[in-house]
Short mmCIF file of C-alpha atoms and ligand atoms in Angstrom, two decimals:
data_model
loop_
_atom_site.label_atom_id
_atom_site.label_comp_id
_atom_site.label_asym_id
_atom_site.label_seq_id
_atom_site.Cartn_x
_atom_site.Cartn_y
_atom_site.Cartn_z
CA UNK A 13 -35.98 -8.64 -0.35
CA UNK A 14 -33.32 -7.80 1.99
CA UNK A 15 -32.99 -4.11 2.73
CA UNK A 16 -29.41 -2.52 3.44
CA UNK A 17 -29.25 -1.20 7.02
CA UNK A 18 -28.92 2.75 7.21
CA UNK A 19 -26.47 2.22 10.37
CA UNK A 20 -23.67 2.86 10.02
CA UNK A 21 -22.14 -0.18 10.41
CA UNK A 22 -18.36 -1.18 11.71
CA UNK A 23 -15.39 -1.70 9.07
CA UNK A 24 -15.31 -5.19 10.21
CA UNK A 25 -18.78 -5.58 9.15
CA UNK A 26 -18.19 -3.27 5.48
CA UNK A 27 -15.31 -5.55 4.85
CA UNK A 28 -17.78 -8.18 4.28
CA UNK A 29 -20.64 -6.37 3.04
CA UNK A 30 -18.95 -3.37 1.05
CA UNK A 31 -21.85 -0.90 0.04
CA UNK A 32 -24.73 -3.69 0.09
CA UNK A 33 -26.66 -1.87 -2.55
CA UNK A 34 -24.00 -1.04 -5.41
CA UNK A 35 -25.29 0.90 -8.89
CA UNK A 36 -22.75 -1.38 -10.23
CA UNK A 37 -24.90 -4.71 -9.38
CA UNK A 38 -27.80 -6.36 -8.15
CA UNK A 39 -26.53 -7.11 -4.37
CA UNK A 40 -30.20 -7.99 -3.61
CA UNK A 41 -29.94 -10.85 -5.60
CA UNK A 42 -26.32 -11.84 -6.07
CA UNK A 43 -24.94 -13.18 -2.27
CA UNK A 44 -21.63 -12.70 -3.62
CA UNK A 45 -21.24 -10.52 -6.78
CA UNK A 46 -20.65 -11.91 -10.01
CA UNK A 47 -17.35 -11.89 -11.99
CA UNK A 48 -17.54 -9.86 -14.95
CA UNK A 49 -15.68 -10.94 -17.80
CA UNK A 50 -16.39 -8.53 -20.97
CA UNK A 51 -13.64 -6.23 -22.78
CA UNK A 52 -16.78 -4.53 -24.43
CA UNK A 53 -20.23 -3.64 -23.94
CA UNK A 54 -22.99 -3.28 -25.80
CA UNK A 55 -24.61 0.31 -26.64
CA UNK A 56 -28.03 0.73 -27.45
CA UNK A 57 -27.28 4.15 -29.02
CA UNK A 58 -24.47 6.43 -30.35
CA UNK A 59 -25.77 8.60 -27.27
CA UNK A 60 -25.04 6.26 -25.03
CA UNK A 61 -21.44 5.34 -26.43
CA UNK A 62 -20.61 9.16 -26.25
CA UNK A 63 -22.05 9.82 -22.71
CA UNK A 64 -20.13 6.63 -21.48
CA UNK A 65 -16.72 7.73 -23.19
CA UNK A 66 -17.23 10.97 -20.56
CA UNK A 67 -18.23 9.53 -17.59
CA UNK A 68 -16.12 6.87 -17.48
CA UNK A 69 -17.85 4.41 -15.41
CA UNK A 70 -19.16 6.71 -12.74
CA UNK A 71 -22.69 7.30 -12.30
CA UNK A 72 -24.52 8.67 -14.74
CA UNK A 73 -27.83 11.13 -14.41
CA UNK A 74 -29.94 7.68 -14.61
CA UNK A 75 -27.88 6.24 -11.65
CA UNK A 76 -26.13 3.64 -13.40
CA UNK A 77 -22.52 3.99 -15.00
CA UNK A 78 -22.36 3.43 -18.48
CA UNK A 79 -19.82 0.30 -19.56
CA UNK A 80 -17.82 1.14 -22.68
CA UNK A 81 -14.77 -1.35 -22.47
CA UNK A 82 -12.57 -2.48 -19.50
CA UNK A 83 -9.97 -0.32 -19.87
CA UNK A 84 -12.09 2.61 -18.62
CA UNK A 85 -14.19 1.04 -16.11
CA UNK A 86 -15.89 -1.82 -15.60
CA UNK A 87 -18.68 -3.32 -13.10
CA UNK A 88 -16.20 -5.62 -10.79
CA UNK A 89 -13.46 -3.50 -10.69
CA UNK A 90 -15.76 -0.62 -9.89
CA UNK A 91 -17.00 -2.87 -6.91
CA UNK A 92 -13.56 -3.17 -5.40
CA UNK A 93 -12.70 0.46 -6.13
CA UNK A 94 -15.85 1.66 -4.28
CA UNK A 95 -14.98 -0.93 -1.36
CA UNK A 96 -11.56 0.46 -1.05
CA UNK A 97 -12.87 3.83 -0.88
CA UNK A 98 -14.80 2.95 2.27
CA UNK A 99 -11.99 1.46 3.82
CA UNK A 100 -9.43 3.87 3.54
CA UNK A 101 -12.69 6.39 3.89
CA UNK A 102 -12.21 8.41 1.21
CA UNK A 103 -14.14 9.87 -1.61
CA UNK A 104 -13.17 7.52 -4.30
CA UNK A 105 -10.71 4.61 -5.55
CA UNK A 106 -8.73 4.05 -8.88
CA UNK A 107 -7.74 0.63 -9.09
CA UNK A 108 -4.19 -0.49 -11.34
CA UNK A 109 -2.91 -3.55 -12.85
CA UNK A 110 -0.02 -3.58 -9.65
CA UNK A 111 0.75 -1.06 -6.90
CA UNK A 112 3.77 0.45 -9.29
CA UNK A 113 0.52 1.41 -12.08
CA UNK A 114 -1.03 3.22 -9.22
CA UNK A 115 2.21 5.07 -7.72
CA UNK A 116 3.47 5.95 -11.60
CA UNK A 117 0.05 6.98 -12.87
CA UNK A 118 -0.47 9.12 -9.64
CA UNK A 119 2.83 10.64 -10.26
CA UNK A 120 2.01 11.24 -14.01
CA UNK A 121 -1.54 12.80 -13.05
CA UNK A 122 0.22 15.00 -10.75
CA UNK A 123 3.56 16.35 -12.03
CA UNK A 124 5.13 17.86 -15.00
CA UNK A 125 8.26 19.02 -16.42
CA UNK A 126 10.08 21.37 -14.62
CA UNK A 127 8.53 20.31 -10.99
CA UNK A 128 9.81 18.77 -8.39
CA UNK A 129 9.00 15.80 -6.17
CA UNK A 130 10.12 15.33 -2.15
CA UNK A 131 10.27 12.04 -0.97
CA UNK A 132 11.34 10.40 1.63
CA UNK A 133 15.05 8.71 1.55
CA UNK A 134 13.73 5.36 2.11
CA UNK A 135 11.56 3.88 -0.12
CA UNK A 136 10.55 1.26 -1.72
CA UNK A 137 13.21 0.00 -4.67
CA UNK A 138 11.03 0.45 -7.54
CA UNK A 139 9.34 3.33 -6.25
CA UNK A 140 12.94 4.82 -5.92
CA UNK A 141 13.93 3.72 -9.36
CA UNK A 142 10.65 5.45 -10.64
CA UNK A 143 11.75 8.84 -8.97
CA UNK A 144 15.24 8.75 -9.79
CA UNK A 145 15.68 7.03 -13.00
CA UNK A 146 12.39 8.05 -15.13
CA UNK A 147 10.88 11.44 -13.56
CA UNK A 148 13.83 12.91 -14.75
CA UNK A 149 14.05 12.22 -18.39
CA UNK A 150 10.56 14.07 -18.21
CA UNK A 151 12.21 16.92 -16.74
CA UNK A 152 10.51 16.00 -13.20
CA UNK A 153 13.52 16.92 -10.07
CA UNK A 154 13.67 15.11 -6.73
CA UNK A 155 15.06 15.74 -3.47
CA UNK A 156 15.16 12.76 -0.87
CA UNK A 157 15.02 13.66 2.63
CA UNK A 158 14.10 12.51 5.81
CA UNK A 159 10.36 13.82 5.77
CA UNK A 160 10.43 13.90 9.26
CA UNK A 161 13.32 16.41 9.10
CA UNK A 162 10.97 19.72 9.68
CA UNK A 163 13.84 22.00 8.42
CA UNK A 164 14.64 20.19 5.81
CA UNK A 165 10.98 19.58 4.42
CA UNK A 166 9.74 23.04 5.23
CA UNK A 167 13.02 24.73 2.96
CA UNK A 168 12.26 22.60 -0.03
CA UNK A 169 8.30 23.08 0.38
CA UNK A 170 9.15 27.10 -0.11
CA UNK A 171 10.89 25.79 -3.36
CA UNK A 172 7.95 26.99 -5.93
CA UNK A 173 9.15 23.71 -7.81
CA UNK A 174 7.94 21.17 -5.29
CA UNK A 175 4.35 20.15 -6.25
CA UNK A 176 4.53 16.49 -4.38
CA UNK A 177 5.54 15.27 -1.25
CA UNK A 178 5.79 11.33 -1.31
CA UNK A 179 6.41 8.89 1.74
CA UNK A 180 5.35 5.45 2.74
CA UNK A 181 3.63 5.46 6.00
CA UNK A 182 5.54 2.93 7.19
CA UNK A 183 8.90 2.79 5.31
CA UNK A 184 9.63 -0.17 3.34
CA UNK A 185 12.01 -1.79 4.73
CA UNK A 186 13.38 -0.47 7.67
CA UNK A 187 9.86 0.39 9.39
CA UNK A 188 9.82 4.01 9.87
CA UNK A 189 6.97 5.69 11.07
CA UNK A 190 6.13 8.69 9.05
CA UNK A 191 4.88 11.77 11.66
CA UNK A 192 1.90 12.24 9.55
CA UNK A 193 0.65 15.31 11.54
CA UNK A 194 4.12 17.36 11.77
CA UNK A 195 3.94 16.53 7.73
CA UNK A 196 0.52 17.49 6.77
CA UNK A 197 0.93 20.70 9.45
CA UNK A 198 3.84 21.89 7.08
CA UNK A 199 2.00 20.93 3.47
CA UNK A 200 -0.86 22.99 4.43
CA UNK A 201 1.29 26.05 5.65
CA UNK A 202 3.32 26.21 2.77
CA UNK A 203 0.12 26.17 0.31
CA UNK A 204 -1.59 29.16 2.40
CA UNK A 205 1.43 31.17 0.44
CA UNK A 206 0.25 29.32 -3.41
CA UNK A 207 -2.19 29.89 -5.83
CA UNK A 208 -4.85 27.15 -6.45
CA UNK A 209 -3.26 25.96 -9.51
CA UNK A 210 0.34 25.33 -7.55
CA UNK A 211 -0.70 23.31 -4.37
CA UNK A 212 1.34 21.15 -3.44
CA UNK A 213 0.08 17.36 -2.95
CA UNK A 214 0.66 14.50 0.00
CA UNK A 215 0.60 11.33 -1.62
CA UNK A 216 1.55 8.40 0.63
CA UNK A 217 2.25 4.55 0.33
CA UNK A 218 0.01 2.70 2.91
CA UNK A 219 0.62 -0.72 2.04
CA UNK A 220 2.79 -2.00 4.73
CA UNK A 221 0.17 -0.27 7.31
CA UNK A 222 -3.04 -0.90 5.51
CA UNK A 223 -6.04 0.48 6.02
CA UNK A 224 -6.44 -2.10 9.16
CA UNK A 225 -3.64 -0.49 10.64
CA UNK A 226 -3.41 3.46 9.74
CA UNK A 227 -5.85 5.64 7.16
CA UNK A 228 -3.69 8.48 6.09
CA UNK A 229 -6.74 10.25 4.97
CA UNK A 230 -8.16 10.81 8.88
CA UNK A 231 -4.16 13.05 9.18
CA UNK A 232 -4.98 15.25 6.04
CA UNK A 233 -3.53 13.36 3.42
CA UNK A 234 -4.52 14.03 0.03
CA UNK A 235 -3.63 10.21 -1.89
CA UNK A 236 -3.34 7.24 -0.62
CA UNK A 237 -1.61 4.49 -2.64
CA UNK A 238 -1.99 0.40 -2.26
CA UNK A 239 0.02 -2.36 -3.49
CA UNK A 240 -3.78 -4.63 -3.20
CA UNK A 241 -0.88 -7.31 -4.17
CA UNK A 242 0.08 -7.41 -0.72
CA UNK A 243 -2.33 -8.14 2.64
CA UNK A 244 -4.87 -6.73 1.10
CA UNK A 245 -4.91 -9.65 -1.58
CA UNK A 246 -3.40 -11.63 0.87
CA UNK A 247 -3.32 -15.38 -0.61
CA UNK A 248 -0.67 -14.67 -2.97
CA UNK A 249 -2.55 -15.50 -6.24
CA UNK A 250 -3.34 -11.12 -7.32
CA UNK A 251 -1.76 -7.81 -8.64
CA UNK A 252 -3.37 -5.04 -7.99
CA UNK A 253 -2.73 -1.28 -7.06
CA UNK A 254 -5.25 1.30 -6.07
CA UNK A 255 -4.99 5.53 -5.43
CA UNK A 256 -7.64 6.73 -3.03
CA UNK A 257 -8.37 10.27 -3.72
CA UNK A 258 -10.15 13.26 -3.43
CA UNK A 259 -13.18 12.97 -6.24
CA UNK A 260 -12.20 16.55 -8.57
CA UNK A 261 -9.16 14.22 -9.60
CA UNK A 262 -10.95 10.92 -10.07
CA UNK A 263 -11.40 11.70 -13.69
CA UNK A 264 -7.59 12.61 -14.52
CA UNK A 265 -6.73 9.07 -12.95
CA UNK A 266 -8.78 7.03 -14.75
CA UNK A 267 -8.03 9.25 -18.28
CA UNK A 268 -4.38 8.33 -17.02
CA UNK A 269 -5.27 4.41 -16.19
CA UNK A 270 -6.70 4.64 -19.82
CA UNK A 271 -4.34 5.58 -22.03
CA UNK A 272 -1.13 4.21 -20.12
CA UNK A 273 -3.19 0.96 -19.98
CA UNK A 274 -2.31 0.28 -16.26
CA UNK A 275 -5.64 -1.39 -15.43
CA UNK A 276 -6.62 -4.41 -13.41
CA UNK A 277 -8.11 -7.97 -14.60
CA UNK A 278 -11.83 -8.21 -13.51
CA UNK A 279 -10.34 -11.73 -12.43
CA UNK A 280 -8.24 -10.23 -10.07
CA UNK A 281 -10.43 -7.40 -8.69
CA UNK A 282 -12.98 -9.91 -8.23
CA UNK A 283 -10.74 -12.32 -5.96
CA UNK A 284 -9.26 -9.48 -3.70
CA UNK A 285 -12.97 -8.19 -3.62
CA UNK A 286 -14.29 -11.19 -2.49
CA UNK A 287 -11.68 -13.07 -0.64
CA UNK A 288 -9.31 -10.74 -0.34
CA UNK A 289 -10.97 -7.64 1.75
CA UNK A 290 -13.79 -9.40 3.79
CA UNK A 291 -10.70 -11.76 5.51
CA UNK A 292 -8.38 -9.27 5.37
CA UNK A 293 -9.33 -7.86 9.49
CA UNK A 294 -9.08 -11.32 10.51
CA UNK A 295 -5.37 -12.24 8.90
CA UNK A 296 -4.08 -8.93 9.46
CA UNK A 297 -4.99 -9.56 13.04
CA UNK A 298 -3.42 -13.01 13.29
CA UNK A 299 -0.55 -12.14 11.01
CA UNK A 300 0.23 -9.23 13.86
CA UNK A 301 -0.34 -11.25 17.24
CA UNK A 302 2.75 -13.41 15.56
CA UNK A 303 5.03 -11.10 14.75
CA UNK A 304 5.36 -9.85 17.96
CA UNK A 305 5.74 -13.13 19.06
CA UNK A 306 8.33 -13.56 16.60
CA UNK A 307 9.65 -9.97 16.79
CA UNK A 308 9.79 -10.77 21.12
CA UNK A 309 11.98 -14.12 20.35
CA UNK A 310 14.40 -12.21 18.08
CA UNK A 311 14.88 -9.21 20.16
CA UNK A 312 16.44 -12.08 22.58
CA UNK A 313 18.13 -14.06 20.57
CA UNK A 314 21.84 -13.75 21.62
CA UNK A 315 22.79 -13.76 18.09
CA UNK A 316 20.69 -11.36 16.96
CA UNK A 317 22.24 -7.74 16.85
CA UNK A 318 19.39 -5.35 16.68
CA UNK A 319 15.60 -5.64 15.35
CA UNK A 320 12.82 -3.34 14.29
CA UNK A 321 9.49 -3.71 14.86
CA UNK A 322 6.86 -1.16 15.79
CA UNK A 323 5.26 -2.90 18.22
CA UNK A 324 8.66 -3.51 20.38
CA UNK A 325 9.42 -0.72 22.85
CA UNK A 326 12.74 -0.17 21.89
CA UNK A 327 11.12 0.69 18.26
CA UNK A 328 12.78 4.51 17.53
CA UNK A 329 9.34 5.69 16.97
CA UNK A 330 7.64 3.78 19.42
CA UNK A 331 5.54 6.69 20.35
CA UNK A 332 4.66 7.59 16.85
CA UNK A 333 4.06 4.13 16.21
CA UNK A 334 1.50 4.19 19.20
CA UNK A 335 -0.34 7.53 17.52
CA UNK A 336 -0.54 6.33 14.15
CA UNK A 337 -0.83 2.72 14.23
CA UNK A 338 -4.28 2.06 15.07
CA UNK A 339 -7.19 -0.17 13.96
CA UNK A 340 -10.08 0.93 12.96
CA UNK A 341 -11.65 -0.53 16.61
CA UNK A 342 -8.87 1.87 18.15
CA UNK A 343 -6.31 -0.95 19.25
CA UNK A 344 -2.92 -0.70 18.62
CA UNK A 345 -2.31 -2.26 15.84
CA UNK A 346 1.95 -2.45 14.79
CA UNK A 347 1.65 -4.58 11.78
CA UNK A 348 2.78 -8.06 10.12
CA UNK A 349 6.65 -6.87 9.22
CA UNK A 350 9.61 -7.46 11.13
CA UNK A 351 13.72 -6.06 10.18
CA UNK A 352 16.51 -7.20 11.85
CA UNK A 353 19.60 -7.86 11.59
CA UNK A 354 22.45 -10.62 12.68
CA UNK A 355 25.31 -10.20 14.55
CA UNK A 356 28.89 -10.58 12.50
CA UNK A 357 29.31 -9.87 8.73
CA UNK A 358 27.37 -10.13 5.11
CA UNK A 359 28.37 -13.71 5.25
CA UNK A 360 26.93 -14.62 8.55
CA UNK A 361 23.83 -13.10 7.03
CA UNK A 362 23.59 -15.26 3.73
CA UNK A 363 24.42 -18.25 5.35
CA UNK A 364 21.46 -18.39 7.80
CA UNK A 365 18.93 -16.94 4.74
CA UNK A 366 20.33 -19.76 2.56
CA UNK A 367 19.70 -22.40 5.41
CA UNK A 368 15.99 -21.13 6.21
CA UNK A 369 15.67 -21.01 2.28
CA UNK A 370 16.95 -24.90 2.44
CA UNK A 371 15.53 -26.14 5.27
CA UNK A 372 12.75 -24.04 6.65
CA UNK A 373 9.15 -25.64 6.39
CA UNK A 374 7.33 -22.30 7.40
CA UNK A 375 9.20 -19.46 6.01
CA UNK A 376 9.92 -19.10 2.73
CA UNK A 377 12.85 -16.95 0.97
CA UNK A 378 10.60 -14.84 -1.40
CA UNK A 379 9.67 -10.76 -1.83
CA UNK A 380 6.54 -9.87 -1.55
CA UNK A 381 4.31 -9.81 1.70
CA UNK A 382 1.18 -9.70 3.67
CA UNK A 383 0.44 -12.93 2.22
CA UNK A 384 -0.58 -16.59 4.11
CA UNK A 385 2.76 -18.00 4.11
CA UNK A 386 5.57 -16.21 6.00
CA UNK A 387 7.95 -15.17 3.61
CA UNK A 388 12.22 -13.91 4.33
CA UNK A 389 14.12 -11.60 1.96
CA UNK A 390 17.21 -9.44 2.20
CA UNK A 391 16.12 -6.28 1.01
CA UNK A 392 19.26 -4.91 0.18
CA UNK A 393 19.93 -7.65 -2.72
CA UNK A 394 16.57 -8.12 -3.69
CA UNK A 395 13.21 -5.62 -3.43
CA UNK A 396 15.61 -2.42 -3.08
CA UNK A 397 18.77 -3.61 -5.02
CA UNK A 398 17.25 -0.82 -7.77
CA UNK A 399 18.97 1.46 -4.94
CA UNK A 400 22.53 2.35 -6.27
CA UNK A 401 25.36 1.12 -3.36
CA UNK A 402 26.58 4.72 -2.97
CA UNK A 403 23.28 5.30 -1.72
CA UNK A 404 22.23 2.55 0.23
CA UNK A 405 24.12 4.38 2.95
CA UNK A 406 21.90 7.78 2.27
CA UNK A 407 18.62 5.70 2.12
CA UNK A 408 19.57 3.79 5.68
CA UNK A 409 19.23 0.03 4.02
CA UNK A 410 22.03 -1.61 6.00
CA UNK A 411 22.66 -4.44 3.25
CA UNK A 412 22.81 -7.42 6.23
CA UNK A 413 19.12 -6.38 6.96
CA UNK A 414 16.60 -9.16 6.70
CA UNK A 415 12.76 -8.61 6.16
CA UNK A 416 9.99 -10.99 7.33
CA UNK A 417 6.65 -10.76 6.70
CA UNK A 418 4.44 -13.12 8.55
CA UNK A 419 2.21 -15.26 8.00
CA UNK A 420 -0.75 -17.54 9.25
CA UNK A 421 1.67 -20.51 10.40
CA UNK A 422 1.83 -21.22 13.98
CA UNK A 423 4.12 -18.68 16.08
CA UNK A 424 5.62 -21.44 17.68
CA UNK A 425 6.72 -22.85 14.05
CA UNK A 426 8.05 -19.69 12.73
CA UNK A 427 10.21 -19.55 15.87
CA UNK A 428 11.20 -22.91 15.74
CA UNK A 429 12.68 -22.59 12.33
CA UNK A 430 14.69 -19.20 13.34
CA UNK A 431 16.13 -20.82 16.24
CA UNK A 432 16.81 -23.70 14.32
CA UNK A 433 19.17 -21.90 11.58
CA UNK A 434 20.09 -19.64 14.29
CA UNK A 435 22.11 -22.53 16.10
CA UNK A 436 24.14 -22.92 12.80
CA UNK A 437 25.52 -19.44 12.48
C1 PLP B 742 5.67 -0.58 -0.07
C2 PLP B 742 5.41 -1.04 -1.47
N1 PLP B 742 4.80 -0.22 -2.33
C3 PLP B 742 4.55 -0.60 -3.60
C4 PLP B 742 4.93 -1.83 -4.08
C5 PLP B 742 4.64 -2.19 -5.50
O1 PLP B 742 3.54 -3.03 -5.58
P1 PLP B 742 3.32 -4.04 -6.80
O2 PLP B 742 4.32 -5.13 -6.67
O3 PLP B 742 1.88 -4.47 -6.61
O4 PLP B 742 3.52 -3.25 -8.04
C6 PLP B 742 5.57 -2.72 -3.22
C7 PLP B 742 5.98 -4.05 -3.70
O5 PLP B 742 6.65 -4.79 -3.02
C8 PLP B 742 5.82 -2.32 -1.87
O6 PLP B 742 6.45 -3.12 -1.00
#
């Protein structure tokens, strides 16, 4: 029987092997791990059935988790969620039924009535209909800032309200680079003045980064959130959310994925376990050498007015984006998402969308991203149009802003079909 290696192998390597010897299955025997697909197990005692409603799927004295039913834990989600953990290297995962279940039941898990949350000013639409339109008919505040503002950050973390400080590493869409360091530096200072029970908590959104490209746990952050929809997934065909966090809160997460109901299908886990992570280096790779390629060609473009990418010089943050943007292999590694924006008015804008939604053959008007096919959207409209228009201003979403992500296609392609519905605007 094949043993598992005690080095310490590379994240290249884990991606494809995960933790070789799981408590969950038989790796030994299974190349690939099976797909589970049981709501309920069977209990050979009432024992049993009362030890397994308290540990929840983690291990148990014996060294196996007990399985009650899949809404608590179950073996092929628990494979992913223990994969995840390596990746992102922290002490555990929680996975969710999308990336919202993971961001709302983090926020739940966290917060109650009468605190209050800082995030940053741009985020993504849902995530900013979340804060501003539900936390507050629980009583939870927010204040939107720029969390790279120290002044601004450091006067709201003396606020004894503030309990949460929420970002995405990467802001979605305008590509901000969040100064992890400066943030973490200020967190920590502030709760060297609280009591245990009032810390206040850095949760951050790493899906547009991924773990190939920054782990927010290496800076001192305390959750780490994943829309697994996205690259992680990466073919298009899963939802899925995870929270990577520090084990003494495991259990209030998955109490919280239990009774809001926010969990994954075992389908689902099983196809961004198995397809999904172990390719996800390689594409994210690929999916990056192109977009600079494609981020190169629009920078160019006469008819292009301005565009953002991180791994362009004339990137704001270039020099953050050089810190933080790594792989785990140390190269800089900028990501698969481009913004940018056409010279001339809204029109100009939906004119060449609507031609590359007509007559492009390798980009595709569509949210979503990180996937195989290269997909266009116009933020503004579409994944942030829960953003109300006196604020799109505030939250720096220029509404003639176009998003790519990129896919596997040929660079040359993608360019092709810019240039092509360039010429007609
Ligand atoms: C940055 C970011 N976070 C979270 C989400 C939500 O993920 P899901 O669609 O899996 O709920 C999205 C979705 O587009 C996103 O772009």
């Amino acid at each position: 029987m094949k043993k598992a290696s005690k080095k310490a192998m590379s994240p290249r390597t884990q991606a494809i092997h995960g933790e070789f010897q799981s408590s969950s299955w038989e790796f030994s025997h299974h190349l690939i791990p099976p797909m589970t697909a049981s709501t309920t197990f069977r209990l050979e005692s009432l024992s049993r059935g009362a030890e397994g409603f308290s540990t929840f799927g983690a291990q148990t004295e014996s060294g196996k988790p007990i399985w009650i039913y899949d809404r608590l834990e179950e073996p092929t989600t628990k494979m992913l969620e223990d994969q995840l953990a390596i990746l992102e290297k922290g002490e555990c995962a929680i996975t969710f039924g999308s990336g919202m279940g993971a961001i709302a039941s983090t926020f739940m898990s966290l917060l109650k009535t009468g605190e209050r949350i800082v995030a940053h000013k741009t985020l993504y639409g849902c995530t900013y209909s979340l804060i501003t339109n539900w936390l507050p008919r629980l009583g939870v505040q927010n204040s939107l800032i720029d969390v790279n503002d120290s002044a601004s950050l450091a006067k709201l973390l003396a606020d004894e309200s503030t309990r949460v400080v929420y970002f995405e590493t990467v802001s979605n869409p305008i590509l901000e680079i969040a100064d992890l360091e400066k943030i973490v530096g200020l967190v920590k200072a502030a709760n060297k003045k609280r009591k245990k029970d009032q810390q206040i908590y850095t949760v951050v959104d790493n899906t547009f980064a991924t773990p190939w490209a920054l782990r927010p746990l290496e800076w001192g952050i305390d959750f780490v959130i994943q829309s697994l929809t996205k690259n992680i997934s990466g073919f298009g065909t899963e939802m899925g959310g995870a929270v990577i966090a520090p084990k003494s809160f495991e259990s209030m997460l998955r109490v919280a994925r239990k009774d809001f109901g926010a969990i994954i299908h075992p389908y689902s886990a099983w196809h961004i376990l198995v397809y999904g992570i172990s390719t996800q280096a390689i594409r994210f790779e690929q999916q990056q050498t192109t977009a600079l390629k494609i981020a190169q060609f629009l920078e160019k473009h006469p008819k292009v007015q301005s565009v953002t990418y991180p791994g362009l010089k004339s990137h704001p943050q270039y020099k953050l984006a050089k810190k933080y943007l790594k792989s785990p292999e140390s190269q800089f590694a900028p990501g698969t998402m481009i913004s940018f924006q056409l010279k001339g008015d809204m029109k100009k804008c939906q004119k060449f969308v609507d031609d590359i939604a007509k007559n492009s053959y390798a980009i595709t008007l569509a949210v979503s991203l990180g996937l195989t096919k290269t997909l266009i959207e116009v933020p503004g409209f579409m994944t942030h149009s829960a953003i109300p228009n006196e604020k799109r201003g505030e939250s720096g979403i220029d509404p003639r802003a176009i998003r790519l992500s990129i896919g596997l296609e040929s660079a040359q392609d993608i360019i092709d079909d810019l240039a092509e519905a360039l010429k007609k605007v």
